mmCIF file of C-alpha atoms and ligand atoms in Angstrom:
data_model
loop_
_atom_site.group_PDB
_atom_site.id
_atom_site.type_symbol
_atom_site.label_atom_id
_atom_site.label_comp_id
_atom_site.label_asym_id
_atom_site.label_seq_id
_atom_site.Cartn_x
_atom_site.Cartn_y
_atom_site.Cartn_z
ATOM 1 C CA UNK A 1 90.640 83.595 115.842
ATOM 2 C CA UNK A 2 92.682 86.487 116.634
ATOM 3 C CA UNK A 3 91.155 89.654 118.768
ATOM 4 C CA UNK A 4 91.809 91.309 115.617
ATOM 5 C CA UNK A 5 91.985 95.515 115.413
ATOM 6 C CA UNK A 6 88.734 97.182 114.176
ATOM 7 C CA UNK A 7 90.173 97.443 110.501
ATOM 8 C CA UNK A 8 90.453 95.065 107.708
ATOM 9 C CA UNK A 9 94.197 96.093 106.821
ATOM 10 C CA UNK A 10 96.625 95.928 109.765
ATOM 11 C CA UNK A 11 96.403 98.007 112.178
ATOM 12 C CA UNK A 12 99.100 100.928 112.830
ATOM 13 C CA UNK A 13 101.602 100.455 116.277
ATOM 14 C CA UNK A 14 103.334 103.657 116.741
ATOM 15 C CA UNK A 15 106.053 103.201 119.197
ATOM 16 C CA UNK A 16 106.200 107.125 121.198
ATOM 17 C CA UNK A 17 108.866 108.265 123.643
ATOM 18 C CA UNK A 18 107.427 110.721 125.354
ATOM 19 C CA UNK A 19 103.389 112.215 126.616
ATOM 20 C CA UNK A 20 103.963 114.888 123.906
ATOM 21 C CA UNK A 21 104.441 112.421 121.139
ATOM 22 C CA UNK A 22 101.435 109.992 122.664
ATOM 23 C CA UNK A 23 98.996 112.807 122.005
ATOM 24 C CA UNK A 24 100.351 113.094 118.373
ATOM 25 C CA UNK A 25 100.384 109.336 117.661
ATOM 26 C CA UNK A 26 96.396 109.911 118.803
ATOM 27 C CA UNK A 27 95.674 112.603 116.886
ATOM 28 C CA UNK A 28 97.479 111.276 113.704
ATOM 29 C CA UNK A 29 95.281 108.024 113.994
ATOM 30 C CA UNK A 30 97.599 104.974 115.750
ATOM 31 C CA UNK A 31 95.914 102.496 116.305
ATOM 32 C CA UNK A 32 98.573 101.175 119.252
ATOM 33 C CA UNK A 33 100.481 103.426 120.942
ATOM 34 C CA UNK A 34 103.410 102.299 122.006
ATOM 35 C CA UNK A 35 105.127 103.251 125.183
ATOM 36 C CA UNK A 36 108.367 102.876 124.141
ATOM 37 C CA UNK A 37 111.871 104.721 124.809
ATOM 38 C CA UNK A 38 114.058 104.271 121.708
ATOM 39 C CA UNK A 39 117.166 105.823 123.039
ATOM 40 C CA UNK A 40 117.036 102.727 125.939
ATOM 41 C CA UNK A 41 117.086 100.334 123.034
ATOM 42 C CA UNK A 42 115.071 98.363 120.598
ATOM 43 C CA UNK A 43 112.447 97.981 123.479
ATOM 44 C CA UNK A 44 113.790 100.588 125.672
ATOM 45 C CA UNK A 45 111.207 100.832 128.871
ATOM 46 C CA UNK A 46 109.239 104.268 130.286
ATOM 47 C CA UNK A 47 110.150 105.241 133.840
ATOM 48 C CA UNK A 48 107.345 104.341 136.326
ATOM 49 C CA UNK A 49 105.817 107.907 136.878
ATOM 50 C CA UNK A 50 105.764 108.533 133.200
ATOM 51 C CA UNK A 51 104.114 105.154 132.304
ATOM 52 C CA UNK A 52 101.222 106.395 134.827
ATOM 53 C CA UNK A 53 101.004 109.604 133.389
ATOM 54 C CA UNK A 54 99.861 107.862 130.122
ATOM 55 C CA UNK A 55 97.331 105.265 131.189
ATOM 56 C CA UNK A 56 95.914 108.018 132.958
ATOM 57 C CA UNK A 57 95.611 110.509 130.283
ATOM 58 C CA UNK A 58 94.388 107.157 127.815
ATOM 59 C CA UNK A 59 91.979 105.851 130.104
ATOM 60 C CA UNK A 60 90.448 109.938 130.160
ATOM 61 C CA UNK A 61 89.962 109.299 126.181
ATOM 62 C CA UNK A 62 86.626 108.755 124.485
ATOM 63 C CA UNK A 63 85.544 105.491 123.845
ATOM 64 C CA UNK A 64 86.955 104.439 120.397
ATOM 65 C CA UNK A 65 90.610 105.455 120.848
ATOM 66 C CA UNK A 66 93.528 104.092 120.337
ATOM 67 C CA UNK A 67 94.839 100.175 122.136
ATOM 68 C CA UNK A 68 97.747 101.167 124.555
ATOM 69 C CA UNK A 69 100.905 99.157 124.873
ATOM 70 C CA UNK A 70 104.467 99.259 126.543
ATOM 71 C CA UNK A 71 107.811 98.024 126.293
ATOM 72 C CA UNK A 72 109.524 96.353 129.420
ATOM 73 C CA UNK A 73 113.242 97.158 128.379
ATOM 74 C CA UNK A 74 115.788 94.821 126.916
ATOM 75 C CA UNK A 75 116.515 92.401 129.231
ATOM 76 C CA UNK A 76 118.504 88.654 128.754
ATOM 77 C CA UNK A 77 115.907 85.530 128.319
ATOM 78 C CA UNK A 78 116.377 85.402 132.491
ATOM 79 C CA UNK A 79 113.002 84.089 134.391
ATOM 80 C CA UNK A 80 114.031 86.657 136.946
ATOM 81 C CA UNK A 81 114.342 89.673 134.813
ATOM 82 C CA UNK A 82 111.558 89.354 132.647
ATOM 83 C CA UNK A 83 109.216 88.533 135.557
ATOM 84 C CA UNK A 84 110.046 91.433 137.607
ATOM 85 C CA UNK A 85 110.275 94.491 134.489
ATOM 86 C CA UNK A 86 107.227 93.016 133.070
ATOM 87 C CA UNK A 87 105.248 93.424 136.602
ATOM 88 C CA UNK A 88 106.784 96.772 137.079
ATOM 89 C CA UNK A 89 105.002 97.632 133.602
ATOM 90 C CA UNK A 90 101.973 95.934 134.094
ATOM 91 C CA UNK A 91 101.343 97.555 137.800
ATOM 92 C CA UNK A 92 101.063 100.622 135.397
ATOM 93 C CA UNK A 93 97.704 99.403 133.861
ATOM 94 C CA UNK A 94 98.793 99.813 130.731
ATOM 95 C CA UNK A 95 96.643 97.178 128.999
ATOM 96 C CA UNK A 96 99.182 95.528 126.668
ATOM 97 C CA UNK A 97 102.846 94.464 128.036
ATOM 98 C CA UNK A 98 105.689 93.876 125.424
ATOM 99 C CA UNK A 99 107.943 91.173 126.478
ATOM 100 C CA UNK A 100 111.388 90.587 124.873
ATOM 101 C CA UNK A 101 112.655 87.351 124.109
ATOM 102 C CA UNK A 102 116.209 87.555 123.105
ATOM 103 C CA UNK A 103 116.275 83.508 121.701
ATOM 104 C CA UNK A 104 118.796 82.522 119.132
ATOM 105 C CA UNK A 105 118.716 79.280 117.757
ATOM 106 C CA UNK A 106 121.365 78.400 120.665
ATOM 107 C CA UNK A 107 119.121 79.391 123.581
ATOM 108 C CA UNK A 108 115.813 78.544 122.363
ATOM 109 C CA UNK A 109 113.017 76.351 124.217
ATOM 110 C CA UNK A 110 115.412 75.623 127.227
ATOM 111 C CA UNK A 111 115.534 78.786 127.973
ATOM 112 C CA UNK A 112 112.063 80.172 127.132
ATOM 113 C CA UNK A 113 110.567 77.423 129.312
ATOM 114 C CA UNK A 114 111.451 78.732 132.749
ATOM 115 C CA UNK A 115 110.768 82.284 131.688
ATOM 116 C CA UNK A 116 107.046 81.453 130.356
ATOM 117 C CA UNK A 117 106.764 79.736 134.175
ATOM 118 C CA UNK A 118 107.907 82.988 135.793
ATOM 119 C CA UNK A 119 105.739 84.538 133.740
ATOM 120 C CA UNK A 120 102.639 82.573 133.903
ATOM 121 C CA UNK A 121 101.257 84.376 137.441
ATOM 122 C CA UNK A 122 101.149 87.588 135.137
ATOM 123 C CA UNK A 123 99.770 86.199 132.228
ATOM 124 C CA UNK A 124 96.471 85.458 133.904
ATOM 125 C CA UNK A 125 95.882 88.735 134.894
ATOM 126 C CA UNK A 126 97.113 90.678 131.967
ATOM 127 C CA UNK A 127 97.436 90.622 128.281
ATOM 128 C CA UNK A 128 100.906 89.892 127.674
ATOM 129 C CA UNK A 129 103.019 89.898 124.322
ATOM 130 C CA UNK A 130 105.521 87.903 123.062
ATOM 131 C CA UNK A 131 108.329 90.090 120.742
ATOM 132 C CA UNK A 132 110.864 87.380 118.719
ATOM 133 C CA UNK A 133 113.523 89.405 117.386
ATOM 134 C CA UNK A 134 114.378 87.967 113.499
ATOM 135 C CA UNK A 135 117.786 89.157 113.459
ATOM 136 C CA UNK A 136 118.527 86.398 116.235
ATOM 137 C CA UNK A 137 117.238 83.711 113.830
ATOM 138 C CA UNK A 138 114.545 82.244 116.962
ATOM 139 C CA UNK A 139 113.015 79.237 116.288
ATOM 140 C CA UNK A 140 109.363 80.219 115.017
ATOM 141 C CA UNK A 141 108.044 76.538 116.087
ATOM 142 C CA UNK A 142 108.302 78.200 119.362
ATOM 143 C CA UNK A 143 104.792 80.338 118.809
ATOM 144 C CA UNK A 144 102.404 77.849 120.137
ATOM 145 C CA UNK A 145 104.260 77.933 123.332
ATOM 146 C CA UNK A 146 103.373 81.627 123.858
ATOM 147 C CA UNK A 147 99.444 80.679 123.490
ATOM 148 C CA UNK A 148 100.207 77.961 125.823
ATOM 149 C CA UNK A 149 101.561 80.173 128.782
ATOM 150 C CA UNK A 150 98.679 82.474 128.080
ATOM 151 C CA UNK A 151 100.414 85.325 126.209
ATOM 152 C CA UNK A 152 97.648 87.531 124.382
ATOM 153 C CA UNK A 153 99.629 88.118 121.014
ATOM 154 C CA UNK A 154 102.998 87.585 119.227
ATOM 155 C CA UNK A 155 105.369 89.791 117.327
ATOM 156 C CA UNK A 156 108.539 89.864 115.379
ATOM 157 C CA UNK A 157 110.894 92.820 115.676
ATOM 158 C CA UNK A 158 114.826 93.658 115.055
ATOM 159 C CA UNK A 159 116.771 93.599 118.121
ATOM 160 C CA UNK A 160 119.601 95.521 116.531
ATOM 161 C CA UNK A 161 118.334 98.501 114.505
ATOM 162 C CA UNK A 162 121.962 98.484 112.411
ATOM 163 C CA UNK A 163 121.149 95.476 111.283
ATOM 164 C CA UNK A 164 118.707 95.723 108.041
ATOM 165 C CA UNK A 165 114.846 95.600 108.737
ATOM 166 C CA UNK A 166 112.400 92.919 109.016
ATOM 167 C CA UNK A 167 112.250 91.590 105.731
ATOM 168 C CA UNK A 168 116.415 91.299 105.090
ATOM 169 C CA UNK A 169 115.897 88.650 108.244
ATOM 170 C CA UNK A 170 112.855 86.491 106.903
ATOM 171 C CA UNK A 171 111.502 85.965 103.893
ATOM 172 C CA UNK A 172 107.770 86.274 103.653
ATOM 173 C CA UNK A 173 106.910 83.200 103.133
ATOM 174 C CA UNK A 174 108.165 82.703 106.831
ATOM 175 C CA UNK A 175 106.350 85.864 108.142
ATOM 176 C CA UNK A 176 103.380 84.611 106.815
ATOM 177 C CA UNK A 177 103.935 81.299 108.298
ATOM 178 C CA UNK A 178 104.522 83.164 111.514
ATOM 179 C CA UNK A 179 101.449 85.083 111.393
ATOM 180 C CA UNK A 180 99.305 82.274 110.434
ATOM 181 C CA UNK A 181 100.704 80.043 113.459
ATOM 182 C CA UNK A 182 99.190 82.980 115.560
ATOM 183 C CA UNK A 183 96.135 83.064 114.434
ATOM 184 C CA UNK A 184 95.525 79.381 114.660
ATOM 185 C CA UNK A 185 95.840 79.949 118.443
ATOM 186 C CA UNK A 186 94.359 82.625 118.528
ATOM 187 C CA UNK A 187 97.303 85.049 119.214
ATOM 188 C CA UNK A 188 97.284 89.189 117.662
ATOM 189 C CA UNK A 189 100.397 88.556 115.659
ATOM 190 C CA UNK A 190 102.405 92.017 114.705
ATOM 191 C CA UNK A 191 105.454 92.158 112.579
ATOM 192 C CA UNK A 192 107.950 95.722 112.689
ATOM 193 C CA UNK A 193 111.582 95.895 112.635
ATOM 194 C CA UNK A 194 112.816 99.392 110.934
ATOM 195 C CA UNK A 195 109.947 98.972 108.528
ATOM 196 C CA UNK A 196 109.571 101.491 106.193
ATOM 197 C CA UNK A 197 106.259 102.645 104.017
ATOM 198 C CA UNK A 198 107.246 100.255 101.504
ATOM 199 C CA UNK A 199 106.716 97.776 103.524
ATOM 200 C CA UNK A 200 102.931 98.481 104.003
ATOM 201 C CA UNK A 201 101.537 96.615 101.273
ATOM 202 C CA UNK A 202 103.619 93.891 101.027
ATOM 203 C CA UNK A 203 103.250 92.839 104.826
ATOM 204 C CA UNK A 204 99.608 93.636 104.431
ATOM 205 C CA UNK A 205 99.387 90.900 102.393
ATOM 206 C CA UNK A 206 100.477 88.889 104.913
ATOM 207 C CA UNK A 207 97.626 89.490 107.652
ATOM 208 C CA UNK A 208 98.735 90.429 110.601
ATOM 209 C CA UNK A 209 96.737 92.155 113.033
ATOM 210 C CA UNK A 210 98.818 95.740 113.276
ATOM 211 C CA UNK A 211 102.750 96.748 111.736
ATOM 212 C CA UNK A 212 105.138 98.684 114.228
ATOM 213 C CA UNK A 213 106.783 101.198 113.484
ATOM 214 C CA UNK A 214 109.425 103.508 115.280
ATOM 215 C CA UNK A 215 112.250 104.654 112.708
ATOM 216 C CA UNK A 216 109.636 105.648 109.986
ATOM 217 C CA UNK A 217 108.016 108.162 111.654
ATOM 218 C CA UNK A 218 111.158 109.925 112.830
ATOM 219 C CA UNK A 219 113.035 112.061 110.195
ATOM 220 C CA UNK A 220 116.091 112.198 111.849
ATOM 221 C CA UNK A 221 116.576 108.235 112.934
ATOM 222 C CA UNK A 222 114.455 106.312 115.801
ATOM 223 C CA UNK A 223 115.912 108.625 118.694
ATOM 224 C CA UNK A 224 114.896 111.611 116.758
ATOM 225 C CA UNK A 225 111.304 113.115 117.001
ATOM 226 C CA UNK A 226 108.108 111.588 115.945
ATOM 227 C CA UNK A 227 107.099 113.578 112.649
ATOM 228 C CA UNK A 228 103.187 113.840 112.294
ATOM 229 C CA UNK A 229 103.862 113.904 108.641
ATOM 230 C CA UNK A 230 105.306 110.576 108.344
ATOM 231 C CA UNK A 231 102.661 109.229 110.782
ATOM 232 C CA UNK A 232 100.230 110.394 108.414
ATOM 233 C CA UNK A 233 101.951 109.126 105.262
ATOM 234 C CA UNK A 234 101.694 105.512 106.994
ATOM 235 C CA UNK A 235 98.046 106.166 108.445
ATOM 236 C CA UNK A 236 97.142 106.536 104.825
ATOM 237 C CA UNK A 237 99.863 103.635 103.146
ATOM 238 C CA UNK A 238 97.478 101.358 105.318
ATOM 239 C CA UNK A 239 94.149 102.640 104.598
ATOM 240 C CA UNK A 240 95.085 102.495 101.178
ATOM 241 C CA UNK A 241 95.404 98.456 101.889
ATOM 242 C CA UNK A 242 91.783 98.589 103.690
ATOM 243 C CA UNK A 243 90.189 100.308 100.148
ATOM 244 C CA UNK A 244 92.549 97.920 97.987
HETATM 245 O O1 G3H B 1 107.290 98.076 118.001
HETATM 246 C C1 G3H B 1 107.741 98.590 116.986
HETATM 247 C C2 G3H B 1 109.060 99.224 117.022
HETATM 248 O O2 G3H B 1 109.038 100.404 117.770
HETATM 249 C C3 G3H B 1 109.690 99.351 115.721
HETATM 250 O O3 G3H B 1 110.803 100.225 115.765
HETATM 251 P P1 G3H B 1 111.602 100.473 114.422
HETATM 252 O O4 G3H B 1 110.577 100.790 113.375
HETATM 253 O O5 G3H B 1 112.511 101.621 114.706
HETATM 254 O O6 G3H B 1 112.328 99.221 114.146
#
């Protein structure tokens, strides 16, 4: 089974660009908190020093807090380049690392294979997760080969924010066929992709462990500034699924 959050609805991932929106995303009740730089792209990385910065000031956090993750950047499904921004994150401490995999139906298991191998060294020393991207259509069959290689958890997201969210990309029946495939290997499973609060309870429904979100909690777009009072609108969309 999955190393599910401490909450019987999902869990909240709040994707923060910056220390100053990290301690609002902690005070407003994330449940991840996402090291994430919008403006770099859909998983736009922290610069080194800043990255620190954060573990340290999470690790000085009383016991109960928030899970910590980061992005490693957008990168092409390259061995090479995934291997070397994902250990540049990881030498961080940050405890969860958010690997890209830009597969299309056209590049799929030929090129994940060699990546999960340059991977691999990392995996066994870190909890690593897999992002899918449903705008680029990847083959879902793919999942098992993430618990395979080691990975820690599996999530969809949109590569291009233009494009429609989550939900325009897959049906649910195939998000919840997605999130069940994770679970079965025991693999967190998180869906986002420009989700919106009206997209709370009907992903609820499908069980995965936490939703991301970025472009909801901004009022003025994803690059904009994380507003505490959307945060808390979606803090409470999702506790509203724990009472239901
Ligand atoms: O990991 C979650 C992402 O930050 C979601 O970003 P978004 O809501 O802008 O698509």
């Amino acid at each position: 089974m999955s190393p599910a959050l401490p909450c019987a609805a999902p869990g909240l991932l709040a994707s923060v660009a910056t220390l100053a929106e990290m301690d609002t995303a902690i005070a407003g009740g994330a449940d991840i908190v996402d090291l994430k730089d919008p403006a770099q792209g859909a998983l736009g990385a922290w610069e080194t020093a800043a990255l620190a910065a954060a573990v340290a000031r999470w690790r000085a956090l009383p016991p109960g807090g928030p899970l910590l993750s980061a992005t490693i950047g957008d990168h092409p499904p390259e061995p090479a380049a995934l291997a070397t921004a994902a250990a540049r994150v990881a030498a961080s401490g940050v405890p969860l690392v958010k690997i890209g995999f830009a597969l299309t139906p056209a590049n799929g298991p030929e090129a994940l294979a060699p990546c999960l191998s340059a991977l691999a060294p990392l995996a066994r020393t870190h909890r690593l997760i897999a992002v899918l991207f449903a705008d680029l259509k990847p083959d879902l069959a793919m999942v098992p080969a993430f618990a395979s290689a080691g990975f820690a958890g599996v999530m969809l997201d949109t590569a291009d924010k233009a494009a429609g969210p989550l939900r325009a990309h897959l049906d649910d029946r195939t998000l919840a066929a997605f999130v069940a495939s994770a679970h079965m290997r025991g693999l967190m499973s998180g869906l986002a992709g420009a989700l919106t609060l009206a997209d709370t309870a009907p992903l609820a429904a499908l069980g995965p462990d936490y939703l991301g979100f970025r472009g909801a909690l901004c009022a003025e777009g994803r690059t904009g500034a994380l507003d505490p009072a959307r945060l808390a609108a979606l803090r409470a969309a999702l506790q509203a699924q724990a009472a239901a």
